[in-house]
Short mmCIF file of C-alpha atoms and ligand atoms in Angstrom, two decimals:
data_model
loop_
_atom_site.label_atom_id
_atom_site.label_comp_id
_atom_site.label_asym_id
_atom_site.label_seq_id
_atom_site.Cartn_x
_atom_site.Cartn_y
_atom_site.Cartn_z
CA MET O 6 -26.55 -3.17 17.68
CA GLU O 7 -23.77 -3.39 15.04
CA PRO O 8 -21.02 -5.82 16.08
CA LEU O 9 -17.99 -3.86 17.20
CA ASP O 10 -14.87 -5.17 15.41
CA PRO O 11 -12.07 -2.84 16.56
CA ARG O 12 -10.20 -3.56 13.30
CA ASN O 13 -13.02 -2.22 11.20
CA LEU O 14 -13.31 1.39 12.36
CA PRO O 15 -11.05 4.43 12.25
CA PRO O 16 -9.67 4.80 15.79
CA LEU O 17 -11.66 7.95 16.57
CA GLU O 18 -14.88 6.23 15.57
CA LEU O 19 -13.92 3.28 17.74
CA GLU O 20 -13.48 5.67 20.67
CA ARG O 21 -16.93 7.10 20.01
CA ALA O 22 -18.47 3.62 19.79
CA VAL O 23 -16.77 2.57 23.03
CA ALA O 24 -17.93 5.79 24.72
CA ALA O 25 -21.51 5.06 23.63
CA LEU O 26 -21.18 1.75 25.50
CA GLY O 27 -19.95 3.45 28.65
CA GLY O 28 -16.21 3.02 28.01
CA ARG O 29 -13.38 5.56 27.96
CA PRO O 30 -10.68 6.30 25.31
CA GLU O 31 -8.20 4.08 27.15
CA HIS O 32 -10.60 1.15 26.76
CA ALA O 33 -10.62 1.71 22.99
CA ALA O 34 -6.81 1.85 23.00
CA ARG O 35 -6.55 -1.37 25.03
CA LEU O 36 -8.99 -3.12 22.75
CA LEU O 37 -6.93 -2.13 19.70
CA ALA O 38 -3.68 -3.21 21.33
CA HIS O 39 -5.25 -6.57 22.23
CA VAL O 40 -6.58 -7.42 18.76
CA VAL O 41 -4.00 -5.71 16.53
CA ARG O 42 -0.70 -5.52 18.40
CA ALA O 43 -1.16 -8.83 20.23
CA GLY O 44 -3.17 -10.34 17.35
CA ARG O 45 -5.75 -11.93 19.70
CA ARG O 46 -9.07 -13.13 18.34
CA THR O 47 -10.71 -13.94 21.66
CA ALA O 48 -11.28 -11.84 24.77
CA GLU O 49 -8.96 -14.01 26.86
CA GLY O 50 -6.44 -11.85 28.71
CA LEU O 51 -8.37 -8.63 28.15
CA ARG O 52 -8.97 -7.26 31.64
CA ARG O 53 -10.74 -4.24 33.12
CA MET O 54 -13.04 -3.72 30.16
CA PRO O 55 -16.69 -2.64 30.58
CA ARG O 56 -18.98 -5.63 30.11
CA ARG O 57 -21.09 -3.84 27.44
CA VAL O 58 -17.97 -3.18 25.37
CA LEU O 59 -16.80 -6.78 25.69
CA ASP O 60 -20.22 -8.06 24.72
CA ALA O 61 -20.39 -5.85 21.64
CA VAL O 62 -17.28 -7.43 20.08
CA PRO O 63 -18.05 -10.51 17.93
CA TRP O 64 -15.53 -12.87 19.57
CA PRO O 65 -13.83 -14.85 18.13
CA LEU O 66 -12.97 -12.26 15.51
CA PRO O 67 -12.88 -13.55 11.92
CA ARG O 68 -9.57 -13.80 10.14
CA LEU O 69 -8.26 -14.38 6.64
CA GLU O 70 -7.33 -17.99 6.05
CA PRO O 71 -3.63 -18.37 5.18
CA VAL O 72 -3.29 -20.56 2.07
CA GLU O 73 0.32 -20.12 1.05
CA HIS O 74 3.58 -18.82 2.51
CA ARG O 75 6.54 -18.81 0.17
CA VAL O 76 10.05 -17.66 0.93
CA SER O 77 12.30 -16.55 -1.91
CA ARG O 78 15.55 -18.44 -2.38
CA VAL O 79 17.32 -15.40 -3.85
CA ALA O 80 16.36 -12.65 -1.37
CA PRO O 81 14.51 -12.70 1.96
CA PHE O 82 11.11 -11.84 0.45
CA HIS O 83 8.07 -13.69 1.77
CA LYS O 84 4.84 -13.94 -0.17
CA LEU O 85 1.66 -14.70 1.76
CA ALA O 86 -1.67 -15.58 0.20
CA TYR O 87 -4.99 -15.64 2.04
CA ARG O 88 -8.50 -16.82 1.29
CA THR O 89 -11.38 -14.57 2.29
CA ALA O 90 -14.67 -15.88 3.71
CA ASP O 91 -16.26 -15.52 0.24
CA GLY O 92 -13.50 -17.57 -1.39
CA ARG O 93 -11.34 -14.78 -2.90
CA ILE O 94 -7.56 -14.81 -2.84
CA VAL O 95 -5.51 -11.80 -1.70
CA GLU O 96 -1.78 -11.41 -1.21
CA SER O 97 0.70 -9.68 1.06
CA VAL O 98 4.47 -9.47 0.75
CA LEU O 99 7.07 -9.16 3.48
CA ILE O 100 9.81 -6.98 2.05
CA PRO O 101 13.27 -7.03 3.65
CA VAL O 102 14.40 -3.51 4.50
CA THR O 103 17.57 -3.16 6.61
CA GLN O 104 19.11 -4.90 9.60
CA GLY O 105 16.69 -7.81 9.51
CA ARG O 106 13.63 -5.54 9.51
CA TYR O 107 10.66 -5.92 7.23
CA SER O 108 7.90 -3.89 5.64
CA VAL O 109 4.57 -5.55 5.11
CA CYS O 110 2.90 -4.77 1.79
CA VAL O 111 -0.86 -5.29 1.87
CA SER O 112 -3.71 -5.54 -0.62
CA SER O 113 -6.77 -3.32 -0.52
CA GLN O 114 -9.02 -4.85 -3.20
CA VAL O 115 -9.76 -8.18 -4.83
CA GLY O 116 -8.63 -7.44 -8.39
CA CYS O 117 -8.49 -3.87 -9.67
CA ARG O 118 -10.45 -1.65 -12.03
CA ARG O 119 -7.47 0.28 -13.30
CA GLY O 120 -5.93 -2.27 -15.66
CA CYS O 121 -2.30 -1.09 -15.68
CA LEU O 122 -0.49 -2.94 -18.43
CA VAL O 123 2.45 -4.39 -16.51
CA CYS O 124 0.50 -5.32 -13.37
CA ALA O 125 -0.83 -8.86 -12.92
CA THR O 126 -3.59 -7.60 -10.61
CA GLY O 127 -4.80 -5.44 -13.47
CA ARG O 128 -5.79 -8.70 -15.21
CA ILE O 129 -7.94 -9.83 -12.28
CA PRO O 130 -11.44 -8.36 -12.55
CA HIS O 131 -12.39 -6.16 -9.62
CA ALA O 132 -14.65 -8.25 -7.38
CA ARG O 133 -14.84 -6.05 -4.32
CA ASP O 134 -12.95 -3.80 -1.94
CA LEU O 135 -11.53 -5.44 1.14
CA GLU O 136 -13.11 -4.63 4.47
CA THR O 137 -10.93 -2.55 6.76
CA TRP O 138 -10.48 -5.55 9.07
CA GLU O 139 -9.29 -7.67 6.14
CA ILE O 140 -6.58 -5.10 5.41
CA VAL O 141 -5.62 -4.85 9.09
CA ASP O 142 -5.55 -8.65 9.40
CA GLN O 143 -2.91 -8.84 6.65
CA ILE O 144 -0.77 -6.54 8.81
CA VAL O 145 -1.42 -8.61 11.94
CA GLN O 146 -0.66 -11.93 10.23
CA GLY O 147 2.31 -10.43 8.34
CA ILE O 148 3.89 -9.39 11.64
CA ARG O 149 3.50 -12.92 12.97
CA ALA O 150 4.94 -14.50 9.83
CA ALA O 151 7.94 -12.16 9.55
CA PRO O 152 11.30 -13.48 10.78
CA GLY O 153 12.21 -9.99 12.02
CA PRO O 154 10.44 -6.87 13.32
CA VAL O 155 7.96 -5.16 10.98
CA ARG O 156 8.28 -1.41 11.24
CA ALA O 157 6.60 -0.17 8.08
CA VAL O 158 3.40 -0.80 6.18
CA VAL O 159 2.99 -0.20 2.47
CA PHE O 160 -0.32 -0.20 0.65
CA LEU O 161 1.06 -1.31 -2.67
CA GLY O 162 -0.45 -4.76 -3.00
CA MET O 163 -3.47 -5.79 -5.03
CA GLY O 164 -5.85 -2.94 -5.79
CA GLU O 165 -5.77 0.82 -6.02
CA PRO O 166 -5.80 2.12 -2.44
CA LEU O 167 -7.37 5.47 -3.30
CA ASP O 168 -10.31 3.64 -4.93
CA CYS O 169 -11.24 2.47 -1.42
CA TYR O 170 -10.07 5.59 0.33
CA GLU O 171 -11.96 5.38 3.63
CA ARG O 172 -11.06 1.77 4.36
CA VAL O 173 -7.40 2.22 3.51
CA MET O 174 -7.11 5.39 5.59
CA ALA O 175 -8.86 3.65 8.49
CA ALA O 176 -6.41 0.71 8.29
CA ALA O 177 -3.47 3.12 8.09
CA GLU O 178 -4.77 5.09 11.08
CA ILE O 179 -5.09 1.87 13.08
CA ALA O 180 -1.56 0.74 12.17
CA SER O 181 -0.11 4.10 13.21
CA ARG O 182 -1.90 4.31 16.57
CA PRO O 183 0.62 4.51 19.46
CA ALA O 184 -1.32 1.79 21.33
CA VAL O 185 -0.80 -0.51 18.35
CA GLY O 186 2.84 0.48 18.00
CA ILE O 187 3.54 -0.90 14.52
CA ALA O 188 4.66 2.08 12.51
CA GLN O 189 4.84 5.84 12.76
CA GLN O 190 2.74 7.75 10.24
CA LYS O 191 5.75 8.45 8.05
CA ALA O 192 6.55 4.75 7.91
CA ILE O 193 3.21 4.10 6.26
CA THR O 194 3.15 4.46 2.49
CA ILE O 195 -0.01 4.63 0.46
CA GLY O 196 0.55 3.85 -3.19
CA THR O 197 -1.58 5.18 -6.02
CA ALA O 198 -1.57 4.91 -9.78
CA GLY O 199 -2.54 8.60 -9.82
CA ILE O 200 -6.20 8.98 -8.80
CA VAL O 201 -6.21 12.78 -8.83
CA PRO O 202 -9.39 13.40 -6.78
CA GLY O 203 -8.13 10.96 -4.11
CA ILE O 204 -4.71 12.63 -4.00
CA ARG O 205 -6.34 16.03 -3.61
CA ARG O 206 -8.55 14.70 -0.83
CA PHE O 207 -5.45 13.26 0.87
CA ALA O 208 -3.90 16.75 0.73
CA ARG O 209 -7.07 18.48 1.92
CA GLU O 210 -7.37 16.15 4.90
CA ARG O 211 -3.71 16.83 5.71
CA ARG O 212 -2.86 13.15 5.99
CA LYS O 213 0.64 12.56 7.30
CA PHE O 214 1.24 9.21 5.61
CA ARG O 215 3.66 8.98 2.75
CA LEU O 216 2.08 8.93 -0.69
CA ALA O 217 3.84 7.06 -3.50
CA VAL O 218 2.56 8.09 -6.92
CA SER O 219 3.28 5.58 -9.69
CA LEU O 220 4.04 7.46 -12.84
CA GLY O 221 4.57 4.81 -15.54
CA SER O 222 6.06 7.49 -17.74
CA ALA O 223 6.27 11.27 -17.90
CA VAL O 224 5.60 11.06 -21.65
CA PRO O 225 1.80 11.39 -22.08
CA GLU O 226 1.26 8.73 -24.77
CA ARG O 227 3.42 6.22 -22.91
CA ARG O 228 1.56 6.83 -19.69
CA ARG O 229 -1.78 6.46 -21.48
CA ARG O 230 -0.70 3.10 -22.87
CA LEU O 231 0.75 1.82 -19.61
CA MET O 232 -1.97 3.12 -17.27
CA PRO O 233 -5.20 3.42 -19.25
CA GLY O 234 -7.35 3.34 -16.13
CA VAL O 235 -6.00 6.67 -14.88
CA ALA O 236 -5.49 8.35 -18.26
CA ARG O 237 -8.52 10.58 -17.76
CA TRP O 238 -6.29 12.76 -15.56
CA SER O 239 -3.48 14.48 -17.42
CA LEU O 240 0.10 14.57 -16.23
CA ASP O 241 -0.38 18.28 -15.49
CA GLU O 242 -3.37 17.55 -13.26
CA LEU O 243 -1.39 14.84 -11.53
CA ALA O 244 1.51 17.26 -10.96
CA ASP O 245 -0.88 19.83 -9.47
CA ALA O 246 -2.33 17.21 -7.11
CA VAL O 247 1.19 16.24 -5.93
CA ARG O 248 1.90 19.96 -5.40
CA GLU O 249 -1.13 20.12 -3.11
CA VAL O 250 0.18 17.22 -1.03
CA TYR O 251 3.57 18.88 -0.82
CA ALA O 252 1.97 22.18 0.25
CA ALA O 253 0.08 20.31 3.00
CA GLN O 254 2.98 18.16 4.23
CA ARG O 255 6.13 20.15 3.34
CA GLU O 256 7.87 16.78 3.00
CA ARG O 257 9.76 15.33 0.06
CA GLN O 258 7.29 13.37 -2.05
CA MET O 259 7.77 9.93 -3.56
CA ILE O 260 7.35 9.20 -7.26
CA ALA O 261 7.56 5.55 -8.30
CA LEU O 262 8.67 4.48 -11.74
CA THR O 263 8.78 0.95 -13.10
CA LEU O 264 11.69 0.72 -15.52
CA LEU O 265 10.86 -0.96 -18.81
CA GLY O 266 13.96 -1.71 -20.87
CA GLY O 267 13.98 0.10 -24.22
CA TYR O 268 10.69 1.90 -23.44
CA ASN O 269 10.89 4.44 -20.62
CA THR O 270 14.62 4.46 -19.88
CA GLY O 271 15.87 6.75 -22.67
CA ALA O 272 17.01 10.38 -22.57
CA ASP O 273 13.57 11.59 -23.78
CA GLU O 274 11.95 10.02 -20.71
CA VAL O 275 14.39 11.80 -18.39
CA GLU O 276 13.77 15.11 -20.18
CA ALA O 277 10.02 14.64 -19.74
CA LEU O 278 10.57 13.82 -16.06
CA ALA O 279 12.65 16.96 -15.60
CA ARG O 280 9.85 19.09 -17.09
CA TRP O 281 7.02 17.35 -15.26
CA LEU O 282 7.50 18.40 -11.63
CA PRO O 283 10.50 20.72 -11.29
CA ASP O 284 9.17 22.71 -8.31
CA VAL O 285 8.44 19.92 -5.79
CA PRO O 286 11.21 18.00 -4.04
CA TYR O 287 10.66 14.30 -4.54
CA ARG O 288 12.54 11.04 -4.50
CA LEU O 289 12.29 8.85 -7.55
CA SER O 290 11.83 5.25 -6.49
CA ALA O 291 12.65 3.09 -9.50
CA ILE O 292 12.17 -0.64 -9.80
CA ASP O 293 12.79 -2.97 -12.71
CA VAL O 294 9.68 -4.43 -14.24
CA ALA O 295 8.96 -8.00 -13.17
CA PRO O 296 8.83 -10.09 -16.34
CA GLY O 297 5.48 -11.79 -16.78
CA PRO O 298 3.34 -13.49 -19.36
CA HIS O 299 0.78 -10.68 -19.32
CA HIS O 300 2.93 -7.88 -20.80
CA PRO O 301 5.54 -7.45 -23.52
CA PHE O 302 8.21 -5.61 -21.50
CA ARG O 303 11.58 -6.64 -20.13
CA PRO O 304 13.78 -5.20 -17.38
CA PRO O 305 16.41 -2.69 -18.51
CA THR O 306 19.87 -4.01 -19.29
CA PRO O 307 22.60 -2.86 -16.86
CA ALA O 308 23.81 -0.37 -19.51
CA GLU O 309 20.28 1.06 -20.01
CA ALA O 310 19.76 1.40 -16.28
CA ASP O 311 23.16 3.04 -15.75
CA ARG O 312 22.50 5.55 -18.54
CA PHE O 313 19.04 6.31 -17.16
CA PHE O 314 20.31 7.04 -13.64
CA GLU O 315 23.34 8.95 -14.93
CA THR O 316 21.06 11.24 -16.96
CA PHE O 317 18.48 11.47 -14.17
CA ARG O 318 21.18 12.76 -11.82
CA ARG O 319 21.06 16.04 -13.76
CA VAL O 320 17.37 16.48 -12.82
CA GLY O 321 18.60 17.19 -9.28
CA GLN O 322 16.12 14.98 -7.44
CA PRO O 323 17.41 12.02 -5.41
CA PHE O 324 16.56 8.51 -6.50
CA THR O 325 16.53 4.98 -5.12
CA ARG O 326 16.69 1.80 -7.09
CA ARG O 327 14.43 -0.60 -5.27
CA LEU O 328 15.27 -4.23 -4.96
CA SER O 329 13.07 -6.22 -7.30
CA GLY O 330 13.69 -9.61 -5.72
CA GLY O 331 11.31 -12.44 -5.19
CA ALA O 332 10.58 -13.33 -8.82
CA ASP O 333 10.82 -17.01 -7.83
CA ILE O 334 7.88 -16.59 -5.43
CA GLU O 335 5.78 -14.44 -7.79
CA ALA O 336 6.33 -11.49 -5.46
CA ALA O 337 5.07 -8.92 -7.97
CA CYS O 338 1.58 -7.70 -7.17
CA GLY O 339 -1.21 -10.06 -8.24
CA MET O 340 0.91 -12.83 -9.75
CA LEU O 341 0.43 -15.45 -7.04
CA ALA O 342 -3.23 -14.56 -6.41
CA GLY O 343 -3.95 -14.70 -10.13
CA ARG O 344 -2.53 -18.19 -10.33
CA LEU O 345 -4.19 -19.45 -7.14
CA ALA O 346 -7.54 -18.00 -8.19
CA THR O 347 -7.47 -19.44 -11.69
CA GLY O 348 -5.34 -22.50 -11.14
S1 SF4 Z 2 -0.74 -1.12 -10.58
FE1 SF4 Z 2 -2.21 -0.78 -8.94
S2 SF4 Z 2 -3.79 0.48 -9.92
FE2 SF4 Z 2 -2.64 -0.45 -11.59
S3 SF4 Z 2 -3.76 -2.35 -12.06
FE3 SF4 Z 2 -2.16 -2.87 -10.57
S4 SF4 Z 2 -3.17 -2.79 -8.60
FE4 SF4 Z 2 -4.46 -1.65 -10.06
#
């Protein structure tokens, strides 16, 4: 019989597996609450559980080994690095939100195949996808490490979440389970660099999580340069896929844009943005690029950023300028893992 790690299965499959062992749905829910909400790795304290179910779980459950926990001096960001059983390094970030609350940002792959120009993870060769339990364990350990309550989960760490679709969706389903009580579905954000078939599948399956599509640029040749690994899908195809998600959810979508001073902050970029997706309500979530040795870009100057947002206002879509703190702890995706992995 396959060992039954409750962190490794979508919740409905866990219910089926528990039923096959003579348990009921509430046993599956209690098991999940025990290992995810309470973060327990042994069966101690788990009562009224059918013996066959208890025996099927490989206690003590494995966990990622924490290897670094850094706290930024300039903003309350925390960067956590873990070692996997096969010696890989993956990262999570605790992002301060409001009123002392945090979001936990988790990785889904070791390295990434997509090679986006400004992303440090894009320089780390793709070694493998993380197991569902390894994604869930980052959430569990992130909650324990956070100085305040964690109420949101974002899949924006190392890796392209839609390249390991099933595992990421399973982890998101687990995190949003009422028995686990971490985050509601809308407080779970799945990032993507724009994997069009994955976005369309997300729409078809009527997923309720928030999708954040990273655009890079609405000017085709800029986007091709910045995000070569997703350039096979045109901006028009990407817009159509986002339309499908909107049609399925009827919720404002999220488009993420990394601002690169002197490159994608001019009036031509805003004009291209205005033409790209005029018929879907979305929020533009903009963040300054994190300077790094692996790319030639710089953050926008205050004047460039002000002009960009002033012009973008005319597009009629709301925008947020995300805090890009934590540079002193290598908070940008892949920077710390890249250094720890290569020395
Ligand atoms: S931005 Fe995302 S998809 Fe692009 S290289 Fe980095 S991890 Fe991969």
